[in-house]
Amino acid sequence: MKKFKFLALSAMTSTVMAFTAACGGGQDAGKDEGAADQKQLQGNVAMDGSSTVFPIMEAIAEEYMIEQPNVQVSVGVSGTGGGFEKFTKGETDFSNASRPIKDEEKKAAQDNGIEFEEFKVAFDGISIVVNKENDWVDHLTVEELKKMWTSGAVSGNDKVKWSDIREGWPDEEIKFFSPGHDSGTFDYFNEVILEEKPLNKTAQLSEDDNVLVQGVAGDKNAIGFFGFAYYLENKDKLKVVPIDAGNGPVEPTHETIQSGKYTPLSRPLFTYVNVKSLKEKAQVYDFAKFILENGAEFAEEVGYVALPEEQYQEQLKKLEGLK
Amino acid sequence: MEKLVDKQKVVQNMMGRIIKNNFFKFIFFLSTLFGLIVLVVLLYRIFTQAIGWLDADFLQNFPSRRPERAGIKAGLVGSLWLMVIVAPVSLILGVGTAIYLEEYAKKNRFTDFIQTNISNLAGVPSIVFGLLGLTIFVRELGLGRSVLAAGLTMSLLVLPVIVVAAQEAIRAVPNQLREASYGMGATKWQTIYRIVLPAAIPGILTGSILALSRAIGETAPLVVLGIPTFIAYLPNGILDTFTVMPMQIYNWTGRPQEEFQHVAAAGIVVLLVVLIFMNSIAVFIRNKFQKRY
């Protein structure tokens, strides 16, 4: 219902588009009709940044170029940090990020005279998962998470046993699986759970989340974390752990992530836009508008969680104010 | 009469050697087999995964969020564009350097120094070349994320391998041939052009094809340059942005949906076919020039 209401609120063209897309077949015909009313733009839109945000932007760019075939949108995957490095030099129009911009990145932008604006595109819920056969973990508190993942938190030893975390749990060593240090997912986990303390040294790191899925699915004593989309795709192989941040255990679901009830591991995904490009290039403005109008639908399609619809509306207003 | 040959002793001694011989034969056979088995398993996995996904649509479609609509067109065309730059630039510079070092340069400390550095460069991680390319070609020369910038970066990456291979090939040309040529009154350049190069071409090509194969399969330096992954248009010239096959494949293997693993496998098959095609051209040229001295 929410989705439908949002569609009704959206601009005429996007309503036609999204509605026909929801119906499945014959969507291209509908899109062409919608596009016919619009001014045809041309030029380039350069986007780079987080690999987490990439699937959403790929979907948006793909649909946008059906509507505006003369606009050439390119989306890179340099990672959140790598994206900002280029963005703050004015080399890209958009920079996708799975964490907010850091102070030193802001400063770099300032030094180069780059003005930017932040937009939220969707939510992701970092999901803590254990093996299917793990029948003892019913939930974990944030404190327990901190205790097991932080290096040396249990008697100065990185070999943590389940029994060290809660009484009655088996006397077996926990196997940790974590995304690599370059990923925004790790950055976020580092910030809210580890609080910048070093990660347990026995953890196996991988930049490829599919490797983490395999690792946790293959070891009874394993625990790992990664984006919600990877959990959704591998639901049958893994068991998700509800997280208790003081208000009772909450499982990551579409609703709890969107409402913010799944805390502290639900995080917003951003795109940053160069204000100068926005003002000078009509196609950049149009693409930014397209992101906010259709972000909800495409985020859901690729496995993320849409923002509440008011937030898209608010951001659209903010965008109009920038023109 | 005393026996000159003690048969028993001969058998005893020979047995040891024969056993040793068979043992090593077995070891070498095993090492060959090991590589072959790994290759077969790899190919089997890739082909079984790619079946049903590799079709004409896959070659004609741009990347997409929907696995069934995703295609490698942008990557395939981009990789070929990249080769348009890398092949001539790295071959001309590489073979030129090799000719200078082998035929013209005097052997002294300075050339030794260059020689050592070229060999060392071959072992520098590719990502370092990416950083170099980002600073020089993308930023200083203002080429942006273009085919030209990426092509020059890749050329630098594969240059050392080509230089070393070409040097080896030139060195392997028997000196008598050069002497004979000079004896007939040919100049140095005539000798190089007519005698040395034709004789060295098979060796040069073998090294070059290995180097170019590396260039077409590399991802890391291009990621550093900021070459985009999603592109739904083709480059019109060497100053346009583009994407390459390995970047597409890398992106697909990291996706959560299992279908994308099949798309990735199909991409790998296309990359393999392009590689085999390139290699066979080289083998063809090599056979044409092959002469034994």
XYZ file of C-alpha atoms in Angstrom:
616
model
C 0.000 0.000 0.000
C 2.767 2.351 0.955
C 4.346 1.850 -2.376
C 1.112 2.577 -4.189
C 0.534 5.767 -2.236
C 4.003 6.925 -3.081
C 3.400 6.276 -6.730
C 0.220 8.301 -6.678
C 2.142 11.208 -5.238
C 4.878 11.046 -7.794
C 5.068 13.058 -10.929
C 2.939 11.997 -13.865
C 5.652 10.373 -15.914
C 7.124 8.329 -13.144
C 3.670 7.113 -12.165
C 3.086 5.803 -15.644
C 6.534 4.223 -15.590
C 6.396 2.648 -12.162
C 2.857 1.387 -12.642
C 3.640 -0.349 -15.888
C 6.835 -1.711 -14.360
C 4.798 -3.164 -11.503
C 2.524 -4.813 -14.018
C 5.488 -6.604 -15.502
C 5.032 -7.081 -19.241
C 4.737 -4.366 -21.821
C 6.667 -1.911 -19.723
C 8.791 -0.558 -22.520
C 5.772 0.646 -24.465
C 4.517 2.508 -21.411
C 7.876 4.097 -20.855
C 8.136 5.368 -24.377
C 4.786 7.087 -24.043
C 5.931 8.720 -20.843
C 9.201 9.755 -22.386
C 7.522 11.334 -25.385
C 6.161 14.155 -23.222
C 9.589 14.936 -21.861
C 12.297 17.109 -23.202
C 15.130 15.029 -24.658
C 18.380 15.807 -22.913
C 21.915 14.890 -23.829
C 25.387 14.807 -22.310
C 27.227 12.751 -19.725
C 26.529 11.878 -16.132
C 29.548 10.474 -14.284
C 28.893 8.516 -11.121
C 31.283 6.527 -8.969
C 31.602 5.158 -5.448
C 30.296 2.399 -3.209
C 29.836 -1.106 -4.532
C 26.956 -1.529 -2.051
C 24.976 1.249 -3.708
C 25.970 0.131 -7.218
C 23.067 -2.294 -7.876
C 20.495 0.430 -7.115
C 22.231 2.934 -9.361
C 22.698 0.357 -12.087
C 18.942 -0.222 -12.083
C 18.185 3.508 -12.064
C 20.700 4.305 -14.814
C 19.394 1.432 -16.915
C 15.810 2.737 -16.758
C 16.837 6.367 -17.090
C 18.617 5.681 -20.355
C 15.467 4.163 -21.788
C 13.747 7.455 -21.062
C 16.673 9.668 -22.099
C 18.626 7.678 -24.671
C 20.976 10.554 -25.470
C 22.236 10.934 -21.937
C 25.255 8.753 -21.231
C 25.294 7.639 -17.626
C 28.347 5.747 -16.353
C 28.521 4.168 -12.927
C 31.850 3.106 -11.431
C 32.664 0.956 -8.399
C 35.701 2.531 -6.747
C 34.314 2.003 -3.256
C 32.968 4.727 -0.988
C 36.403 6.175 -0.213
C 37.713 5.865 -3.759
C 34.566 7.520 -5.050
C 34.953 10.496 -2.729
C 38.586 10.856 -3.719
C 37.465 11.563 -7.293
C 34.313 13.431 -6.334
C 36.161 15.928 -4.159
C 38.445 16.712 -7.100
C 35.415 17.494 -9.222
C 35.915 14.515 -11.527
C 32.476 12.989 -11.011
C 28.943 14.386 -10.797
C 27.663 11.871 -8.255
C 29.427 9.852 -5.581
C 27.667 6.879 -4.020
C 28.430 6.105 -0.402
C 27.472 3.513 2.167
C 28.476 5.890 4.981
C 28.267 9.669 5.412
C 31.137 11.755 4.041
C 34.088 12.029 6.463
C 35.455 15.326 7.728
C 38.712 15.015 5.835
C 36.774 14.329 2.632
C 34.640 17.391 3.292
C 37.794 19.406 3.733
C 39.248 18.095 0.471
C 36.062 19.196 -1.307
C 36.283 22.625 0.272
C 39.926 23.017 -0.718
C 39.023 22.260 -4.314
C 35.992 24.536 -4.269
C 33.519 21.682 -4.657
C 30.056 22.254 -3.238
C 27.977 19.143 -2.715
C 24.651 17.976 -1.398
C 23.818 14.691 0.325
C 20.813 12.580 -0.622
C 19.631 9.360 0.983
C 18.643 6.705 -1.501
C 17.679 3.663 0.555
C 18.331 1.685 3.717
C 20.411 -1.394 4.232
C 20.246 -3.545 7.351
C 23.562 -5.150 8.212
C 22.480 -8.679 9.037
C 24.224 -10.811 11.643
C 23.989 -14.441 10.587
C 24.911 -17.821 12.033
C 24.873 -21.367 10.696
C 21.516 -23.086 10.095
C 22.417 -25.774 12.640
C 23.173 -23.279 15.351
C 20.241 -23.885 17.728
C 21.515 -21.977 20.751
C 21.657 -18.380 19.551
C 18.146 -16.917 19.758
C 19.289 -13.314 19.859
C 22.358 -11.220 20.668
C 22.597 -7.961 22.535
C 24.778 -5.155 21.229
C 27.051 -5.728 24.248
C 27.482 -9.394 23.376
C 28.268 -8.499 19.772
C 30.866 -6.050 20.960
C 32.373 -8.616 23.315
C 32.788 -11.333 20.697
C 33.960 -9.186 17.768
C 36.392 -6.856 19.552
C 39.964 -8.091 19.732
C 40.975 -9.083 23.240
C 37.613 -8.280 24.838
C 37.360 -11.777 26.332
C 40.272 -12.245 28.742
C 42.751 -10.741 26.296
C 42.408 -13.728 24.004
C 41.061 -13.669 20.462
C 39.974 -17.303 20.641
C 36.447 -16.685 21.824
C 34.136 -19.542 22.756
C 30.358 -19.386 22.650
C 30.372 -20.158 26.397
C 32.361 -16.960 26.983
C 29.511 -14.919 25.591
C 26.527 -16.375 27.386
C 26.263 -19.123 29.973
C 24.863 -22.390 28.754
C 26.175 -21.926 25.220
C 28.541 -24.594 23.911
C 32.206 -24.658 24.857
C 33.346 -24.281 21.247
C 35.366 -21.650 19.453
C 33.467 -19.087 17.397
C 34.523 -18.698 13.760
C 34.238 -15.111 12.581
C 33.567 -13.955 9.012
C 33.742 -10.262 8.199
C 33.793 -8.020 5.117
C 37.229 -6.524 4.360
C 38.476 -3.249 5.776
C 37.862 -1.345 2.532
C 34.135 -1.918 2.538
C 31.604 0.580 3.804
C 29.822 -2.302 5.543
C 32.893 -2.907 7.692
C 33.257 0.855 8.303
C 29.738 1.007 9.629
C 30.126 -2.087 11.817
C 33.428 -0.701 13.046
C 31.746 2.525 14.048
C 28.622 1.254 15.806
C 29.760 -2.103 17.232
C 33.536 -2.049 17.545
C 33.668 1.676 18.230
C 36.961 1.877 16.321
C 38.625 -0.832 18.429
C 40.481 -3.568 16.509
C 38.536 -6.475 15.070
C 39.002 -9.989 16.478
C 42.190 -11.269 14.860
C 40.854 -14.739 14.160
C 38.225 -13.275 11.804
C 38.392 -14.288 8.167
C 38.054 -11.281 5.908
C 36.757 -11.172 2.364
C 35.769 -8.377 0.016
C 33.365 -10.777 -1.656
C 30.247 -11.197 0.447
C 29.430 -14.468 -1.301
C 32.571 -15.906 0.275
C 31.260 -14.894 3.711
C 27.931 -16.573 2.956
C 29.773 -19.790 2.043
C 31.923 -19.545 5.163
C 29.037 -19.165 7.593
C 26.929 -21.781 5.812
C 29.771 -24.282 6.086
C 30.651 -24.094 9.792
C 28.344 -24.767 12.715
C 30.226 -22.363 14.975
C 30.429 -19.535 12.468
C 29.065 -16.019 12.732
C 29.275 -13.286 10.125
C 27.717 -10.076 8.905
C 26.922 -8.448 5.567
C 24.263 -6.453 3.738
C 20.579 -7.400 3.946
C 20.415 -8.307 0.245
C 22.933 -11.129 0.735
C 20.890 -12.518 3.622
C 17.655 -12.343 1.602
C 19.227 -14.280 -1.266
C 20.607 -16.961 1.067
C 17.749 -17.231 3.567
C 17.562 -20.993 3.213
C 21.273 -21.471 4.014
C 21.614 -19.112 6.997
C 19.940 -18.127 10.229
C 19.613 -14.436 10.979
C 20.170 -13.248 14.553
C 17.769 -10.723 16.099
C 19.643 -7.863 17.761
C 18.749 -6.385 21.126
C 19.809 -2.768 21.571
C 17.941 -2.389 24.859
C 14.354 -2.588 23.619
C 14.114 -6.344 23.092
C 15.416 -8.442 20.195
C 14.591 -7.163 16.714
C 15.069 -9.227 13.570
C 16.105 -7.386 10.399
C 13.081 -7.324 8.119
C 11.821 -4.910 5.557
C 9.630 -3.165 8.139
C 12.070 -3.025 11.041
C 14.833 -1.631 8.810
C 12.597 0.995 7.233
C 11.129 2.148 10.529
C 14.544 2.285 12.162
C 13.473 -0.267 14.794
C 16.340 -2.523 13.723
C 19.026 -0.540 15.410
C 21.938 0.174 15.486
C 22.745 -1.872 12.366
C 20.324 -0.342 9.889
C 22.115 2.276 7.848
C 21.188 4.729 5.128
C 22.830 4.581 1.694
C 23.736 7.893 0.122
C 24.524 9.579 -3.094
C 26.327 12.906 -3.081
C 25.833 15.311 -5.945
C 28.105 18.084 -7.126
C 26.017 21.272 -6.873
C 27.878 22.972 -9.712
C 27.070 20.098 -12.087
C 23.495 20.203 -10.855
C 23.191 23.850 -11.807
C 25.099 23.731 -15.060
C 24.119 20.408 -16.542
C 20.421 19.834 -17.125
C 20.965 16.074 -17.426
C 22.572 15.876 -13.961
C 19.606 17.637 -12.380
C 17.185 15.464 -14.294
C 19.023 12.298 -13.256
C 19.066 13.389 -9.598
C 15.318 13.927 -9.822
C 14.898 10.528 -11.423
C 16.851 8.905 -8.567
C 14.587 10.412 -5.928
C 11.401 9.671 -7.842
C 12.255 6.046 -8.603
C 14.822 5.180 -5.953
C 12.259 3.442 -3.757
C 11.114 1.007 -6.406
C 14.547 0.078 -7.731
C 16.128 -0.185 -4.281
C 13.480 -2.755 -3.362
C 13.921 -4.589 -6.620
C 17.626 -5.195 -6.022
C 17.203 -6.227 -2.381
C 17.438 -3.036 -0.347
C 14.794 -1.235 1.702
C 13.151 1.979 0.523
C 13.058 5.072 2.711
C 9.669 6.148 4.051
C 7.993 7.986 1.180
C 7.944 11.399 2.893
C 11.713 11.389 2.905
C 11.853 11.140 -0.880
C 9.358 13.998 -1.158
C 11.366 16.148 1.239
C 14.548 15.468 -0.658
C 12.851 16.305 -3.958
C 11.970 19.683 -2.477
C 15.538 20.126 -1.337
C 16.684 19.294 -4.872
C 14.342 21.851 -6.414
C 15.741 24.459 -4.055
C 19.217 23.818 -5.434
C 18.441 24.459 -9.070
C 88.081 -67.817 -18.063
C 87.074 -65.130 -15.732
C 83.923 -63.365 -16.578
C 84.581 -59.838 -17.834
C 81.024 -58.836 -17.177
C 79.305 -59.777 -13.979
C 75.718 -60.043 -15.163
C 74.312 -60.057 -11.686
C 76.177 -56.902 -10.775
C 75.002 -55.208 -13.938
C 71.410 -56.068 -13.198
C 71.821 -54.838 -9.648
C 73.278 -51.502 -10.728
C 70.910 -51.017 -13.603
C 67.838 -51.694 -11.497
C 68.572 -48.705 -9.299
C 68.941 -46.419 -12.286
C 65.843 -47.740 -13.980
C 63.829 -47.249 -10.818
C 65.178 -43.731 -10.489
C 64.340 -43.045 -14.110
C 60.797 -44.292 -13.722
C 60.382 -42.382 -10.487
C 61.244 -39.061 -12.097
C 59.148 -39.818 -15.131
C 56.235 -40.423 -12.789
C 56.895 -37.175 -10.852
C 56.988 -35.072 -14.024
C 53.893 -36.768 -15.348
C 52.133 -35.953 -12.069
C 53.048 -32.268 -12.239
C 51.690 -32.045 -15.773
C 48.590 -33.918 -14.716
C 48.038 -31.601 -11.734
C 47.862 -28.516 -13.935
C 45.670 -30.292 -16.451
C 43.207 -31.536 -13.842
C 42.839 -28.100 -12.300
C 42.268 -26.642 -15.766
C 39.664 -29.277 -16.626
C 37.797 -28.755 -13.342
C 37.850 -24.997 -13.882
C 36.624 -25.231 -17.457
C 33.971 -27.786 -16.504
C 32.626 -25.532 -13.751
C 32.584 -22.458 -15.940
C 31.006 -24.142 -18.933
C 28.310 -25.942 -16.951
C 27.441 -22.669 -15.237
C 27.469 -20.719 -18.468
C 25.252 -23.112 -20.397
C 21.908 -21.526 -21.099
C 23.186 -18.043 -20.297
C 25.617 -17.631 -23.146
C 23.579 -16.745 -26.198
C 23.337 -14.068 -28.858
C 21.436 -11.802 -26.451
C 24.270 -11.991 -23.969
C 26.651 -10.619 -26.587
C 24.257 -7.887 -27.687
C 22.980 -6.598 -24.337
C 24.370 -3.928 -22.058
C 24.718 -4.613 -18.315
C 21.466 -4.840 -16.446
C 20.148 -5.334 -12.921
C 18.157 -8.293 -14.232
C 20.475 -11.264 -14.747
C 18.490 -12.567 -17.707
C 18.891 -9.240 -19.502
C 22.503 -8.582 -18.560
C 24.988 -8.717 -21.403
C 28.642 -8.159 -22.102
C 28.431 -5.957 -25.190
C 29.924 -2.888 -23.488
C 32.740 -4.931 -21.974
C 33.543 -6.875 -25.118
C 33.699 -3.809 -27.334
C 35.581 -1.920 -24.616
C 38.203 -4.653 -24.283
C 38.745 -4.635 -28.044
C 39.119 -0.840 -28.005
C 41.657 -1.216 -25.227
C 43.652 -3.631 -27.392
C 43.598 -1.106 -30.246
C 45.752 1.126 -28.022
C 47.734 -1.413 -26.016
C 48.869 -3.660 -28.877
C 50.592 -1.043 -31.088
C 51.894 1.146 -28.245
C 53.396 -1.668 -26.200
C 54.754 -3.534 -29.228
C 56.441 -0.527 -30.828
C 57.893 0.752 -27.555
C 58.798 -2.710 -26.293
C 60.465 -4.027 -29.406
C 62.143 -0.650 -29.969
C 63.643 -0.744 -26.495
C 64.780 -4.318 -26.973
C 66.490 -3.519 -30.305
C 68.259 -0.552 -28.774
C 69.471 -2.473 -25.749
C 70.599 -5.537 -27.725
C 71.926 -4.071 -30.962
C 72.939 -0.478 -30.366
C 73.627 0.170 -26.689
C 77.125 -0.342 -25.358
C 77.390 -2.773 -22.491
C 78.266 -0.643 -19.523
C 76.995 0.036 -16.024
C 74.286 2.319 -17.254
C 72.718 -0.248 -19.570
C 73.086 -2.859 -16.848
C 71.178 -0.534 -14.568
C 68.391 -0.109 -17.127
C 68.328 -3.844 -17.696
C 67.901 -4.627 -13.997
C 65.148 -2.077 -13.649
C 63.198 -3.391 -16.606
C 63.299 -6.891 -15.125
C 62.216 -5.549 -11.750
C 59.359 -3.567 -13.287
C 57.881 -6.809 -14.562
C 57.266 -7.774 -10.953
C 55.663 -4.539 -9.761
C 52.027 -5.081 -8.672
C 49.571 -3.942 -11.321
C 47.775 -1.621 -8.935
C 50.917 0.543 -8.772
C 50.669 1.079 -12.511
C 47.043 2.048 -11.937
C 48.119 4.787 -9.532
C 50.769 5.955 -11.976
C 48.221 6.094 -14.788
C 45.719 7.942 -12.589
C 48.263 10.625 -11.758
C 49.859 11.028 -15.175
C 47.342 10.151 -17.853
C 43.982 10.748 -16.171
C 44.900 13.867 -14.190
C 48.095 15.550 -15.460
C 47.437 15.011 -19.150
C 43.704 15.421 -18.622
C 42.728 12.365 -20.634
C 40.007 11.434 -18.155
C 38.631 7.921 -17.892
C 39.140 7.324 -21.585
C 40.236 4.402 -23.722
C 43.486 6.267 -24.372
C 44.343 6.805 -20.690
C 43.560 3.189 -19.820
C 45.378 1.902 -22.906
C 48.554 3.821 -22.084
C 48.433 2.606 -18.477
C 48.038 -0.995 -19.607
C 50.860 -0.534 -22.120
C 53.195 0.513 -19.315
C 52.074 -2.499 -17.316
C 52.927 -5.036 -20.012
C 55.938 -3.225 -21.475
C 58.613 -4.880 -19.279
C 57.434 -8.368 -20.229
C 57.536 -7.498 -23.928
C 60.982 -5.905 -23.640
C 62.489 -8.900 -21.865
C 60.878 -11.393 -24.243
C 61.978 -9.418 -27.309
C 65.530 -9.120 -25.955
C 65.735 -12.870 -25.437
C 64.457 -13.457 -28.957
C 66.933 -11.020 -30.517
C 69.790 -12.473 -28.510
C 68.897 -15.945 -29.759
C 69.511 -14.952 -33.405
C 72.917 -16.499 -34.280
C 75.693 -13.971 -34.639
C 76.890 -15.576 -37.865
C 73.782 -14.225 -39.572
C 74.665 -10.680 -38.572
C 78.306 -11.157 -39.582
C 77.238 -12.506 -42.958
C 74.946 -9.565 -43.484
C 77.657 -7.053 -42.593
C 80.006 -9.003 -44.839
C 77.666 -8.421 -47.736
C 77.910 -4.680 -47.073
C 74.606 -4.182 -45.267
C 74.242 -1.374 -42.752
C 73.247 -1.973 -39.177
C 69.639 -1.003 -39.770
C 69.403 -3.161 -42.891
C 70.759 -6.071 -40.903
C 68.271 -5.559 -38.085
C 65.338 -5.045 -40.390
C 66.068 -7.812 -42.901
C 67.890 -10.407 -40.848
C 67.506 -10.051 -37.101
C 63.847 -9.084 -36.785
C 62.401 -11.759 -39.110
C 64.409 -14.367 -37.251
C 63.321 -13.017 -33.865
C 59.632 -12.531 -34.626
C 58.429 -15.942 -33.386
C 60.034 -15.331 -29.996
C 58.866 -11.728 -29.799
C 55.320 -12.773 -30.578
C 55.255 -15.488 -27.945
C 56.208 -12.976 -25.263
C 53.921 -10.281 -26.622
C 50.885 -12.484 -26.716
C 51.392 -13.446 -23.084
C 51.693 -9.765 -22.246
C 48.593 -8.751 -24.210
C 46.627 -11.611 -22.664
C 47.539 -10.177 -19.311
C 46.386 -6.720 -20.378
C 43.006 -8.004 -21.482
C 42.462 -9.871 -18.214
C 43.598 -7.189 -15.744
C 41.098 -5.403 -13.518
C 42.967 -3.739 -10.662
C 44.679 -0.846 -12.518
C 41.429 0.017 -14.275
C 39.541 0.121 -10.988
C 42.144 2.569 -9.694
C 41.765 4.711 -12.820
C 38.033 4.853 -12.102
C 36.882 3.103 -15.258
C 33.119 2.696 -14.791
C 31.412 -0.674 -14.438
C 27.968 0.251 -15.697
C 27.897 1.702 -19.174
C 25.061 1.306 -21.636
C 26.723 2.889 -24.658
C 29.751 2.166 -26.790
C 32.808 4.383 -27.123
C 33.020 6.296 -30.415
C 36.692 7.097 -30.173
C 39.771 6.742 -28.021
C 38.773 9.678 -25.813
C 35.435 8.200 -24.700
C 34.743 6.374 -21.459
C 34.342 2.634 -21.654
C 34.365 -0.537 -19.598
C 36.101 -3.904 -20.021
C 35.111 -7.555 -19.643
C 37.050 -8.371 -16.447
C 35.364 -5.482 -14.629
C 31.945 -6.765 -15.655
C 32.824 -10.290 -14.556
C 34.211 -9.080 -11.242
C 31.063 -7.118 -10.590
C 28.796 -10.045 -11.427
C 30.619 -12.532 -9.191
C 30.095 -10.226 -6.214
C 26.339 -9.928 -6.616
C 24.010 -11.588 -4.094
C 21.646 -13.154 -6.656
C 22.791 -16.601 -7.697
C 21.785 -16.004 -11.324
C 24.583 -13.469 -11.625
C 27.114 -16.267 -11.019
C 25.873 -17.805 -14.262
C 26.098 -14.458 -16.032
C 29.680 -14.160 -14.739
C 30.500 -17.647 -16.038
C 29.135 -16.694 -19.453
C 31.327 -13.596 -19.354
C 34.382 -15.711 -18.526
C 33.678 -17.949 -21.513
C 33.530 -14.918 -23.813
C 36.824 -13.653 -22.357
C 38.401 -17.071 -22.896
C 37.220 -17.190 -26.493
C 38.699 -13.742 -27.181
C 41.977 -14.865 -25.591
C 42.124 -18.066 -27.617
C 41.366 -16.080 -30.747
C 44.217 -13.660 -30.013
C 46.587 -16.511 -29.267
C 45.736 -18.326 -32.454
C 46.509 -15.226 -34.512
C 49.921 -15.124 -32.864
C 50.516 -18.817 -33.488
C 49.557 -18.304 -37.113
C 51.993 -15.434 -37.601
C 54.678 -17.329 -35.741
C 54.352 -20.382 -37.944
C 54.519 -18.230 -41.011
C 57.855 -16.729 -39.967
C 59.331 -19.735 -38.277
C 62.717 -20.699 -39.657
C 65.272 -22.806 -37.919
C 68.926 -21.888 -37.956
